[in-house]
PDB file of C-alpha atoms in Angstrom:
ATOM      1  CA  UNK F1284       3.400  42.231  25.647  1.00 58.00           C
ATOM      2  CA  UNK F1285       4.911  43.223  22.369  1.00 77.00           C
ATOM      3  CA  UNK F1286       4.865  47.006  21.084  1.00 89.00           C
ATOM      4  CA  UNK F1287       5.616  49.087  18.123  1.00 91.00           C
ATOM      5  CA  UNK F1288       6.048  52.918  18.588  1.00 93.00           C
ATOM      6  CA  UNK F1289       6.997  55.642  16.188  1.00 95.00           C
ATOM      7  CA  UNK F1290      10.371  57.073  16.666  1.00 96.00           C
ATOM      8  CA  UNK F1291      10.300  61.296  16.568  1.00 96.00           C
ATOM      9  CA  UNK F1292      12.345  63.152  13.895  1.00 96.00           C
ATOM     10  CA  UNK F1293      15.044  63.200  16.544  1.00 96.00           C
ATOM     11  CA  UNK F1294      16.241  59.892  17.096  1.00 96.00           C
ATOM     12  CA  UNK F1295      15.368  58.716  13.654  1.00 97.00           C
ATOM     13  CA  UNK F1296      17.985  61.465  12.455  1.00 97.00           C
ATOM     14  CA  UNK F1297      20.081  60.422  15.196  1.00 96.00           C
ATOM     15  CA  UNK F1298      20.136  56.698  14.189  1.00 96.00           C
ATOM     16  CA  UNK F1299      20.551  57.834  10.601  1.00 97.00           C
ATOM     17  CA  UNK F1300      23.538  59.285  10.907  1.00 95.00           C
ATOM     18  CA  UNK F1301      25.168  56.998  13.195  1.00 93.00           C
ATOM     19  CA  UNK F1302      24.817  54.510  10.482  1.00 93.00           C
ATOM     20  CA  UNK F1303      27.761  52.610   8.572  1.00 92.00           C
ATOM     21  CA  UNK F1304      25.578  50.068   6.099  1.00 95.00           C
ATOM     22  CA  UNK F1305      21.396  50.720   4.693  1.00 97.00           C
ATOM     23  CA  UNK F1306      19.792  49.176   1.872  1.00 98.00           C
ATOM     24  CA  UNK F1307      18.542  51.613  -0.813  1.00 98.00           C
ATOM     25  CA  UNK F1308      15.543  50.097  -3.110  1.00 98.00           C
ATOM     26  CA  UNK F1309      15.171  51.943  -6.067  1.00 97.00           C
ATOM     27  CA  UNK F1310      13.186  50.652  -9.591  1.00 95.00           C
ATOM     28  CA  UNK F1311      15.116  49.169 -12.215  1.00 92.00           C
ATOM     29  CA  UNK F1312      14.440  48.491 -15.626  1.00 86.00           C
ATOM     30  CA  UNK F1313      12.679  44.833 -14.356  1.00 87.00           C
ATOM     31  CA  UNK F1314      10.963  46.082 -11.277  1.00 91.00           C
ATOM     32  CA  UNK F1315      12.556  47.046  -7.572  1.00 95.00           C
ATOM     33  CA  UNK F1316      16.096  46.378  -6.381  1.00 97.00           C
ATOM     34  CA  UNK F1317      17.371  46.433  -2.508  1.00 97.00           C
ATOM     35  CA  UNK F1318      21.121  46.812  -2.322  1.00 96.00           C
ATOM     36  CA  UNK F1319      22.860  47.168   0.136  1.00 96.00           C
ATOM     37  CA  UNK F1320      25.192  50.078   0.627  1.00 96.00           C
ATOM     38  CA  UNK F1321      28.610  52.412   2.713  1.00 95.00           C
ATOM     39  CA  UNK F1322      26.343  55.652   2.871  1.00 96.00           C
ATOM     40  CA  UNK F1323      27.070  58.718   4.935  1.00 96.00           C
ATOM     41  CA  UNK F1324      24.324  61.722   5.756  1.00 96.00           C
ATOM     42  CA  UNK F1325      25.189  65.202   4.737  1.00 94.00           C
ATOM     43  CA  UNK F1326      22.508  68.016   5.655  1.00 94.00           C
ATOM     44  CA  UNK F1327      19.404  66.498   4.877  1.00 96.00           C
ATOM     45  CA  UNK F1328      20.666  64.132   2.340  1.00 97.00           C
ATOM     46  CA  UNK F1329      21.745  60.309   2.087  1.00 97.00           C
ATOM     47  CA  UNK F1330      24.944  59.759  -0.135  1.00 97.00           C
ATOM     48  CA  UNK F1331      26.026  56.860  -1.590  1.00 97.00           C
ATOM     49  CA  UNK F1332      29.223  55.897  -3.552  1.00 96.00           C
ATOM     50  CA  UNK F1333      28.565  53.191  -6.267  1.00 95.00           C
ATOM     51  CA  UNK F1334      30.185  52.311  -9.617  1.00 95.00           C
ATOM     52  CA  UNK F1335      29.682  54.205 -12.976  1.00 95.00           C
ATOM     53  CA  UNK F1336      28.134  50.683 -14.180  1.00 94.00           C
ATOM     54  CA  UNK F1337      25.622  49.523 -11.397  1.00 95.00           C
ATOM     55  CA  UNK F1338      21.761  49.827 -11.320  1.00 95.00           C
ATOM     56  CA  UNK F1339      21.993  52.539  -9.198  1.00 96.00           C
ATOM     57  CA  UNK F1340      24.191  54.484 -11.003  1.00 97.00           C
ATOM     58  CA  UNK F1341      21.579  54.135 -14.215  1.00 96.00           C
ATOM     59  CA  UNK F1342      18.660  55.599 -12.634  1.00 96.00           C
ATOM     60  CA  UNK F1343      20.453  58.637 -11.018  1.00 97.00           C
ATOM     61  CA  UNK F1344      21.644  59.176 -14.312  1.00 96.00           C
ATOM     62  CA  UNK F1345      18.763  58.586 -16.322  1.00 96.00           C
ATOM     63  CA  UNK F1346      16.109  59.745 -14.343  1.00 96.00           C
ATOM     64  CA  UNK F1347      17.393  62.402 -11.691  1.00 96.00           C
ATOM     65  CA  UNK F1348      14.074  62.908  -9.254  1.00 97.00           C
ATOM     66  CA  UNK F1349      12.941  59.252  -9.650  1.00 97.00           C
ATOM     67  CA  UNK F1350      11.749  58.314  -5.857  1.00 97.00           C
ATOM     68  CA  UNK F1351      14.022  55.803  -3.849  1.00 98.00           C
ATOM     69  CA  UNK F1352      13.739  54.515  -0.590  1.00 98.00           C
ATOM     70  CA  UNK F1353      16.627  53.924   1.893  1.00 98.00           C
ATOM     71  CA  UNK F1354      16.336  51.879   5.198  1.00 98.00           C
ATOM     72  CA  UNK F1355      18.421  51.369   7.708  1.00 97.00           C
ATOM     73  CA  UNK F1356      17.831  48.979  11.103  1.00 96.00           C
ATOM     74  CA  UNK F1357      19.285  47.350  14.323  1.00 94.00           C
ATOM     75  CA  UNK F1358      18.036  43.953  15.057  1.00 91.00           C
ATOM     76  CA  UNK F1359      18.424  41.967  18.214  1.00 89.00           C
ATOM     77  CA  UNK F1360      17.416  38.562  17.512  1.00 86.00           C
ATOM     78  CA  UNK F1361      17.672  36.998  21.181  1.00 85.00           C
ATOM     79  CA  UNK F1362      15.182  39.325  22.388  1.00 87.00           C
ATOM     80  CA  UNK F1363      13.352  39.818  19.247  1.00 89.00           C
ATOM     81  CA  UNK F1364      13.199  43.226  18.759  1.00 91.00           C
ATOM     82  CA  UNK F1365      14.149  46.275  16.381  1.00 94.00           C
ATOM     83  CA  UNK F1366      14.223  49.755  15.358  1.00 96.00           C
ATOM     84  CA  UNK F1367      13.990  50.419  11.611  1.00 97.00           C
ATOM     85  CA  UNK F1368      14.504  54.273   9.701  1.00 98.00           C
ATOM     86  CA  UNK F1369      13.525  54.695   6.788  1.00 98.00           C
ATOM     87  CA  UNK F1370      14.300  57.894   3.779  1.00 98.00           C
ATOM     88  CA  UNK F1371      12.299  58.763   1.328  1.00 98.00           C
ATOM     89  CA  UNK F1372      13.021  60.939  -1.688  1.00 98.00           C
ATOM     90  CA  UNK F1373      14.311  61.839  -5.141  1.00 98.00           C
ATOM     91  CA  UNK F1374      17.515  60.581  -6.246  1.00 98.00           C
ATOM     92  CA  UNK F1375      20.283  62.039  -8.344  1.00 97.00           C
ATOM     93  CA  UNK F1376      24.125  61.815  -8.963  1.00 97.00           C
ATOM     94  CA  UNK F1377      26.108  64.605  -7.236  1.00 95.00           C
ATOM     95  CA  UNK F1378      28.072  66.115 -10.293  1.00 93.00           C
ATOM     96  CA  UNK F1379      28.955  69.406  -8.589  1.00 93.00           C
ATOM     97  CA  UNK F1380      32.389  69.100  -8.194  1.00 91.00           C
ATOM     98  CA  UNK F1381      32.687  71.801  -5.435  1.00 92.00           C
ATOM     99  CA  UNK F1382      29.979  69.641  -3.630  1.00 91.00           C
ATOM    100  CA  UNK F1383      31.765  66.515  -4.075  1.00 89.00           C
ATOM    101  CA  UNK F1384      35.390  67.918  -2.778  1.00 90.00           C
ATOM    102  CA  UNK F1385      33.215  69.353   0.103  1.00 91.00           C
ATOM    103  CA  UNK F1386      31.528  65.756   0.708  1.00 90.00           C
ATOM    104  CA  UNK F1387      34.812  64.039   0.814  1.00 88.00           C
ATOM    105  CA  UNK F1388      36.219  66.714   3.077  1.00 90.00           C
ATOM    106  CA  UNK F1389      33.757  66.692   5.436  1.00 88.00           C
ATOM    107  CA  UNK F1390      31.789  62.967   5.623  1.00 88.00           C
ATOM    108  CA  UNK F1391      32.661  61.085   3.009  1.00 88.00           C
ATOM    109  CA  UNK F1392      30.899  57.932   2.729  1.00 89.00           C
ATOM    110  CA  UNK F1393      33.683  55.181   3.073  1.00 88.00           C
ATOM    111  CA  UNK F1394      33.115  51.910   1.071  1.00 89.00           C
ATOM    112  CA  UNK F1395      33.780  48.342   2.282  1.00 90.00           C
ATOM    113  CA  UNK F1396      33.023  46.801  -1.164  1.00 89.00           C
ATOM    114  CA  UNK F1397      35.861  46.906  -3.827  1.00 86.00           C
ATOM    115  CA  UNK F1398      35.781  49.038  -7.343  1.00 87.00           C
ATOM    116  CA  UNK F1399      36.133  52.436  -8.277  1.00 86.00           C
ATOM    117  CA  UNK F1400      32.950  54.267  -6.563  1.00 89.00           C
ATOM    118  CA  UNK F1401      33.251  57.534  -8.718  1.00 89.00           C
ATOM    119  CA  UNK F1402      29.415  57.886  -8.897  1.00 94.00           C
ATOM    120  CA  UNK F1403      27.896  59.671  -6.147  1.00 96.00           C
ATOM    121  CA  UNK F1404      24.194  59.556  -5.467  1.00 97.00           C
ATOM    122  CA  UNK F1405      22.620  61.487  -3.615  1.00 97.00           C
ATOM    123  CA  UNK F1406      18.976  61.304  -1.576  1.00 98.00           C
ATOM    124  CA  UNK F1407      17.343  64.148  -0.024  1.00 97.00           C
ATOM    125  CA  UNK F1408      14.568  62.695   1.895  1.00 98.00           C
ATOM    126  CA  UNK F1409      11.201  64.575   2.040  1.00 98.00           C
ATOM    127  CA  UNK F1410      10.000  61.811   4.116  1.00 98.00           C
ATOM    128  CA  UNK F1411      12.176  60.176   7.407  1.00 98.00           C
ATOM    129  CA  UNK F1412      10.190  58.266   9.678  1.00 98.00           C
ATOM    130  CA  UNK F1413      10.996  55.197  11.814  1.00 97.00           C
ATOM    131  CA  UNK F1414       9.903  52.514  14.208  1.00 96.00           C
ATOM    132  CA  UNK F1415      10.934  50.495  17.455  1.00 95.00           C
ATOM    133  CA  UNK F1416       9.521  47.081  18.592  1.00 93.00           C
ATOM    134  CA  UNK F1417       9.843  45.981  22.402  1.00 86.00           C
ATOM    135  CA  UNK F1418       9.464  48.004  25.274  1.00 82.00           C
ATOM    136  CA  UNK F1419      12.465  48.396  27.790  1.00 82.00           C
ATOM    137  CA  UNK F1420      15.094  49.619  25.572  1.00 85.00           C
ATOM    138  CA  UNK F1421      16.132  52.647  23.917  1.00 88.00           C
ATOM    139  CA  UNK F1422      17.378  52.424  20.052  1.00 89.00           C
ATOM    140  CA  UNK F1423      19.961  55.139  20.231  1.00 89.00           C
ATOM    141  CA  UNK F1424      21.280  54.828  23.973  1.00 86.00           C
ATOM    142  CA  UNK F1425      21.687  50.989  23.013  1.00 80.00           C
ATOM    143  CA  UNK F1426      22.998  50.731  19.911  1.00 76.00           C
ATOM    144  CA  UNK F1427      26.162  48.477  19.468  1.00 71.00           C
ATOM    145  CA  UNK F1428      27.780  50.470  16.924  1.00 70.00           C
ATOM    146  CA  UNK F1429      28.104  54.000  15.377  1.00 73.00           C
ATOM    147  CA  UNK F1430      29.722  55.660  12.724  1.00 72.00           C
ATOM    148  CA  UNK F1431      32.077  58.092  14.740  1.00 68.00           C
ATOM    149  CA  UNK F1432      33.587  60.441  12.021  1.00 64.00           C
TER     150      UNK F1432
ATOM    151  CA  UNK Z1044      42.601  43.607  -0.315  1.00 58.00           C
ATOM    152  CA  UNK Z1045      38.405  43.765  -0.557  1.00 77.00           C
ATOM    153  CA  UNK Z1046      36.975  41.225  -2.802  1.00 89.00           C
ATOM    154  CA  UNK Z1047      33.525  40.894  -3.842  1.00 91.00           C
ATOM    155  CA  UNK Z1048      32.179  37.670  -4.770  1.00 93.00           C
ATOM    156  CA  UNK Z1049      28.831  36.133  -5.588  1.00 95.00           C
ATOM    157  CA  UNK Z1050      26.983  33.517  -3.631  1.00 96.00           C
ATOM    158  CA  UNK Z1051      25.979  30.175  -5.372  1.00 96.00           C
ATOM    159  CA  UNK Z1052      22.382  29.454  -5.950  1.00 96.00           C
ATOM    160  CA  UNK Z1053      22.484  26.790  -2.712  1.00 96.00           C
ATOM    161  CA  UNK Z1054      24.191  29.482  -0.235  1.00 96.00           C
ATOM    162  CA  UNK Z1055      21.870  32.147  -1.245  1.00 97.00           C
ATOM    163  CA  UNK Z1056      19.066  29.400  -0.227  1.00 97.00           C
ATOM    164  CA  UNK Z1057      20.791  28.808   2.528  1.00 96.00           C
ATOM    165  CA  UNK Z1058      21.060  31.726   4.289  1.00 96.00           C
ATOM    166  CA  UNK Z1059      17.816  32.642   3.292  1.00 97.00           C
ATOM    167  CA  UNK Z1060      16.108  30.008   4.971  1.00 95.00           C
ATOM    168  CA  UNK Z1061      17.889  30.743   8.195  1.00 93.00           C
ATOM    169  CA  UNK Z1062      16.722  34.610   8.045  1.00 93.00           C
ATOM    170  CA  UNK Z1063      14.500  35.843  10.759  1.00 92.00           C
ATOM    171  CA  UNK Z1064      14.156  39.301   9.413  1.00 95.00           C
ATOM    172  CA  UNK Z1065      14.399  40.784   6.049  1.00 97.00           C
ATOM    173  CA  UNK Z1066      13.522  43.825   4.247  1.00 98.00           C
ATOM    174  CA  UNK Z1067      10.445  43.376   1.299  1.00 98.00           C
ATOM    175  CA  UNK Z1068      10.717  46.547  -1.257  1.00 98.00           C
ATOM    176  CA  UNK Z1069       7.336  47.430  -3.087  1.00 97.00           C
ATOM    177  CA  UNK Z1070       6.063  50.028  -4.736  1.00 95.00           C
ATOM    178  CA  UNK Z1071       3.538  51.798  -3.476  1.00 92.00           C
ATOM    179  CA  UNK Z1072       1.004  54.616  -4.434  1.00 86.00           C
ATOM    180  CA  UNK Z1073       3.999  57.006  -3.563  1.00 87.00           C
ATOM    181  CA  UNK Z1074       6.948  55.526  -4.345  1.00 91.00           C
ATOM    182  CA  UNK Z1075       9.056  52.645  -3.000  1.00 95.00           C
ATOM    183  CA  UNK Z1076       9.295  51.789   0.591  1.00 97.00           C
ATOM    184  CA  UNK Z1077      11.012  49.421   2.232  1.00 97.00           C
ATOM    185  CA  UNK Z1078       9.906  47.470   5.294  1.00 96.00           C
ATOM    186  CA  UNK Z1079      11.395  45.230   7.563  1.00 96.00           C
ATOM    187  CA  UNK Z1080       9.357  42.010   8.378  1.00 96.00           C
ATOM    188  CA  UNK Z1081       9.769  38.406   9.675  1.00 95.00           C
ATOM    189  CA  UNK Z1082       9.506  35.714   7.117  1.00 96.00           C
ATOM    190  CA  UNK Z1083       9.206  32.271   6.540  1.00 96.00           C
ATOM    191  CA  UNK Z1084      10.755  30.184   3.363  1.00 96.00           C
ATOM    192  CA  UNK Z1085       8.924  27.682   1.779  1.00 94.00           C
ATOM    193  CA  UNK Z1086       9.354  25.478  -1.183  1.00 94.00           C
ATOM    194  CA  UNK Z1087      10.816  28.482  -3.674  1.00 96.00           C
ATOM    195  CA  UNK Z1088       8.558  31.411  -1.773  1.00 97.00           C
ATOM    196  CA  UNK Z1089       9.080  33.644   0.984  1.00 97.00           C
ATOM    197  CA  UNK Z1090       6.073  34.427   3.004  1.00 97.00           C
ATOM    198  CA  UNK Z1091       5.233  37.824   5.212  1.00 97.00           C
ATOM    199  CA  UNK Z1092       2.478  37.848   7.481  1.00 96.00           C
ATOM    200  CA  UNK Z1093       0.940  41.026   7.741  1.00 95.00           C
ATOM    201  CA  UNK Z1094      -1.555  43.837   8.646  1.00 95.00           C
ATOM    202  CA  UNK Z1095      -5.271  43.984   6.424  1.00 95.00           C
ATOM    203  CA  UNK Z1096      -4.365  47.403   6.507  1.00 95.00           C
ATOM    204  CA  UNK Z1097      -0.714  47.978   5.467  1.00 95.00           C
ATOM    205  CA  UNK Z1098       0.713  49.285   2.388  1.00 95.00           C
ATOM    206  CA  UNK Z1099       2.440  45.994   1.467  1.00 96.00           C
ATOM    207  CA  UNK Z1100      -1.029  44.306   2.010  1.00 97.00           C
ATOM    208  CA  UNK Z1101      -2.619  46.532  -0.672  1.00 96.00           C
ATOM    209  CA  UNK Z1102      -0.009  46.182  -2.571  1.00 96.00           C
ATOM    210  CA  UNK Z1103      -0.455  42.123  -2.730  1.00 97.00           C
ATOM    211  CA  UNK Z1104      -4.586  42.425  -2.530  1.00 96.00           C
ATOM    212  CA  UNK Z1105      -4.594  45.197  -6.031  1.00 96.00           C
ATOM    213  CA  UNK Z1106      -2.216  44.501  -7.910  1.00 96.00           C
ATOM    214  CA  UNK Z1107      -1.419  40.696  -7.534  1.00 96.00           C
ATOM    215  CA  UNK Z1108       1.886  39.478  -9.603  1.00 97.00           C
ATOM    216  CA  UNK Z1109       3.299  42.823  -9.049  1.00 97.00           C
ATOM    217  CA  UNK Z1110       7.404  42.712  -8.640  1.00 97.00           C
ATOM    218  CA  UNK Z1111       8.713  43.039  -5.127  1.00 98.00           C
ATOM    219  CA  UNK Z1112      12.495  42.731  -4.138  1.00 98.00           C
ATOM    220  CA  UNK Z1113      13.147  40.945  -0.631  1.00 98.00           C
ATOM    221  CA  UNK Z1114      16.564  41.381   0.696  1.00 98.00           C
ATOM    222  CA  UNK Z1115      18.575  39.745   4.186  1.00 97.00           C
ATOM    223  CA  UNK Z1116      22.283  40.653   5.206  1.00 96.00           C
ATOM    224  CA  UNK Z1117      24.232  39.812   7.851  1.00 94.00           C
ATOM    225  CA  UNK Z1118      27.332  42.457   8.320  1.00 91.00           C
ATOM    226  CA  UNK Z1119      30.337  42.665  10.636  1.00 89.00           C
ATOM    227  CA  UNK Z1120      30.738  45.956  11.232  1.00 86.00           C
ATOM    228  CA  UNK Z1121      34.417  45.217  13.207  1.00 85.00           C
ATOM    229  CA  UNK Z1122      35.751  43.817  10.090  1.00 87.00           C
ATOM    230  CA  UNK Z1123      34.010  46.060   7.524  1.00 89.00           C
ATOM    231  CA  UNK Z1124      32.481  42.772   5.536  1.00 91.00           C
ATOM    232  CA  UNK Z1125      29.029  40.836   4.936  1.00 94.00           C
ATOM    233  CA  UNK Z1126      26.927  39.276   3.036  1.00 96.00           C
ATOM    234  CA  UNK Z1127      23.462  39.948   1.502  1.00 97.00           C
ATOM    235  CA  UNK Z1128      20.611  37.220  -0.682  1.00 98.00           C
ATOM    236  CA  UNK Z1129      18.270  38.892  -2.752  1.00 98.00           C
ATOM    237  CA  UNK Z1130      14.886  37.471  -4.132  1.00 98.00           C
ATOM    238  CA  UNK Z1131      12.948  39.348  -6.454  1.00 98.00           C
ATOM    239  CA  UNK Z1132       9.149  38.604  -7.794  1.00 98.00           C
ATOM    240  CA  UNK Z1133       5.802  38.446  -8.253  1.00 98.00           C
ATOM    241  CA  UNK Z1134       3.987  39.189  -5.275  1.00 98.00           C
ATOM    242  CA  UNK Z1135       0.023  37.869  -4.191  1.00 97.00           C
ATOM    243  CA  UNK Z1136      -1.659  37.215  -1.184  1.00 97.00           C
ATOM    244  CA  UNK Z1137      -2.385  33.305   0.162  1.00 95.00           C
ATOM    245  CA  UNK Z1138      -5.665  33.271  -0.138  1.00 93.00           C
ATOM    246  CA  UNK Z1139      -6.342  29.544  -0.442  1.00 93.00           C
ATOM    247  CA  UNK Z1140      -7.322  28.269   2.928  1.00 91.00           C
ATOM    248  CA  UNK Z1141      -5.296  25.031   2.825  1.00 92.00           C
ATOM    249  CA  UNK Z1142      -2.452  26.873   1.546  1.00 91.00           C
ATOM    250  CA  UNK Z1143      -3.047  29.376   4.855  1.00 89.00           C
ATOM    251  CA  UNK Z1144      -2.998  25.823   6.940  1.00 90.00           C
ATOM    252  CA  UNK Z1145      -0.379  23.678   5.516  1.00 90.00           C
ATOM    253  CA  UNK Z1146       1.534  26.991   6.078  1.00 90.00           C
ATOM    254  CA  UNK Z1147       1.097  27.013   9.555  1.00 88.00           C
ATOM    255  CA  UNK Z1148       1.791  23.663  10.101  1.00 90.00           C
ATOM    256  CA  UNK Z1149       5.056  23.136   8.452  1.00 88.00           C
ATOM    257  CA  UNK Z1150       7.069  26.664   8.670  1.00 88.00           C
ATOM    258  CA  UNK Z1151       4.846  29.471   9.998  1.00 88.00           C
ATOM    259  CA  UNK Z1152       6.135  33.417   9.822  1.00 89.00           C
ATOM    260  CA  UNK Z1153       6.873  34.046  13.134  1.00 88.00           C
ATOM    261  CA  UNK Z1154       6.079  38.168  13.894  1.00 89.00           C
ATOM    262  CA  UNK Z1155       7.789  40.232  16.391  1.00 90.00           C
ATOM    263  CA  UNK Z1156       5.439  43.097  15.528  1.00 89.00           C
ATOM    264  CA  UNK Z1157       1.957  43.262  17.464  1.00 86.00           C
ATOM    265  CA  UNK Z1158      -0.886  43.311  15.685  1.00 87.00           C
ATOM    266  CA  UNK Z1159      -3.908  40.540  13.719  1.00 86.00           C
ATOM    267  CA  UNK Z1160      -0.938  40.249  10.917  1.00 89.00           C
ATOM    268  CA  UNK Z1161      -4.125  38.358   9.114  1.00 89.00           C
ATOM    269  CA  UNK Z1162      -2.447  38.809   6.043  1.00 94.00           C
ATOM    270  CA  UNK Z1163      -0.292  36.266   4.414  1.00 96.00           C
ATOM    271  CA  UNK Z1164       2.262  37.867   1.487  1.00 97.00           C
ATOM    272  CA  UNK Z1165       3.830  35.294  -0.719  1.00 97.00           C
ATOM    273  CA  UNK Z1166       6.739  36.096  -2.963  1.00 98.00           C
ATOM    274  CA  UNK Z1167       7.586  33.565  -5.617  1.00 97.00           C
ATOM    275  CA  UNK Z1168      10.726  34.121  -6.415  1.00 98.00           C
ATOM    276  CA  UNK Z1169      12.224  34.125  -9.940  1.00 98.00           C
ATOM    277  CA  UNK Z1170      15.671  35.168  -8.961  1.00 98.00           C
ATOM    278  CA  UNK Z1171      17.373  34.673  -6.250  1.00 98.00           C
ATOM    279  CA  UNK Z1172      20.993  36.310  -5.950  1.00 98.00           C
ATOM    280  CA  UNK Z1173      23.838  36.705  -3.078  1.00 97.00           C
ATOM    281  CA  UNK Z1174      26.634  38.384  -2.825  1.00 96.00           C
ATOM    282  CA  UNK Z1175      30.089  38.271  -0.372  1.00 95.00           C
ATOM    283  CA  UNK Z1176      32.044  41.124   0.681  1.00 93.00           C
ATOM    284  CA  UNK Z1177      35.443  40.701   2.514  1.00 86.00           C
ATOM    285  CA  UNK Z1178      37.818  36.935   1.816  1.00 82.00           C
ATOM    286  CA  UNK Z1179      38.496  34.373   5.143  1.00 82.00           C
ATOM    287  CA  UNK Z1180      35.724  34.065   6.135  1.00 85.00           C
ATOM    288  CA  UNK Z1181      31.988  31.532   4.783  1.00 88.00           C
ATOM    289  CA  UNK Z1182      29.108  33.697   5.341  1.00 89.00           C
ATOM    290  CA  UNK Z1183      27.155  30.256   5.522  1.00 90.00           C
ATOM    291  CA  UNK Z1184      29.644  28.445   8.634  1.00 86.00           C
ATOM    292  CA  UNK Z1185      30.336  31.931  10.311  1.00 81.00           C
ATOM    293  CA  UNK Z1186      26.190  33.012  10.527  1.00 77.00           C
ATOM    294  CA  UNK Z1187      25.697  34.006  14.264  1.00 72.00           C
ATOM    295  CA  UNK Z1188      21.735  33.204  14.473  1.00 70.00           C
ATOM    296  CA  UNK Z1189      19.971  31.362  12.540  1.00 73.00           C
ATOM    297  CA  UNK Z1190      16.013  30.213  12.499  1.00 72.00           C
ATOM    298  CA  UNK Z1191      16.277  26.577  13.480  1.00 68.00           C
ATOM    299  CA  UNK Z1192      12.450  25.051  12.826  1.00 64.00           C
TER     300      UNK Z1192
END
């Protein structure tokens, strides 16, 4: 018998944060874009390092408030289930520079892609909800990886 | 020494086809959202099956040929590198019955989610893109599942 339940505020947070790579869809000039992105959660916030010249970078830039979408999941295809969080919110570049020295002192989010990633972006969800499929397991007690520090 | 590279036109296809699970971005009354879904690949579409009553459903049934982005990825979070295909388009819903049949027949959406997913999305897409992150390794020869029929 298959099942999808809600997860609470708790765990979504919880899975959130424990997070190493989402995928951020935001709309571009020619309709939406998924990309996939390092991101690390700061108070109620996603933030995201990307390059002066990417998509992202544009709409941050030229429209600060525009609503984007972040997701992040755990799939396990052998038994065919998943949990899925999504953030939902206004986007803008960080330019504070006190905020950004107090980002990278404190959780910095650490790119596995190449480039200079001066622009950061930043999310503050008004929305975080989530969802788990299968019964018998537990999305946070299970999950195979975790961002530590 | 990270590298980025893109994906050729017959990778991206490739590892699309494989895909179980991806991620469809629309916009809807509120914003973007992204979802997870299964998904089947045929001919130059991917196809979601669906709830009558979810967003992405409306989305398809009112504004037909809107643009949708739908994303896969496979990561490695050990060695800090992956890979993600991108196909962006004009979304409908299959409405004609032989369509719905031949469908079913040939490469079906398989759904983990419960539910009369009654609803079949098609995305037609007009670009399809792929990126690599990370060098020694082929995203295509090292993919650890992969949808075989």
């Amino acid at each position: 018998m298959r099942s999808e339940t809600e997860l609470d505020a708790g765990d979504c947070r919880t899975l959130l944060e424990r997070g190493v790579v989402g995928r951020i869809a935001f709309w571009a000039e020619d309709g939406p874009r998924i990309h996939p992105v390092n991101y690390s959660v700061l108070d109620d916030a996603v933030l995201v390092r990307t390059l002066p010249t990417s998509a992202l970078a544009r709409v941050a830039q030229e429209s600060p408030g525009a609503p984007v979408a972040f997701e992040v999941d755990g799939l396990d295809h052998a038994d065919q289930r998943g949990w899925s969080v999504q953030a939902r919110g206004p986007v803008e570049r960080l330019t504070d520079p006190e905020a950004v020295v107090e980002l990278e002192r404190v959780r910095p989010p650490r790119t596995w892609a190449p480039g200079e990633r001066t622009v950061v972006v930043r999310l503050c969800w008004t929305e975080l909800t989530g969802r788990c499929l299968g019964t018998g397991w537990d999305p946070v007690r299970d999950q195979d990886y975790r961002r530590l520090r």
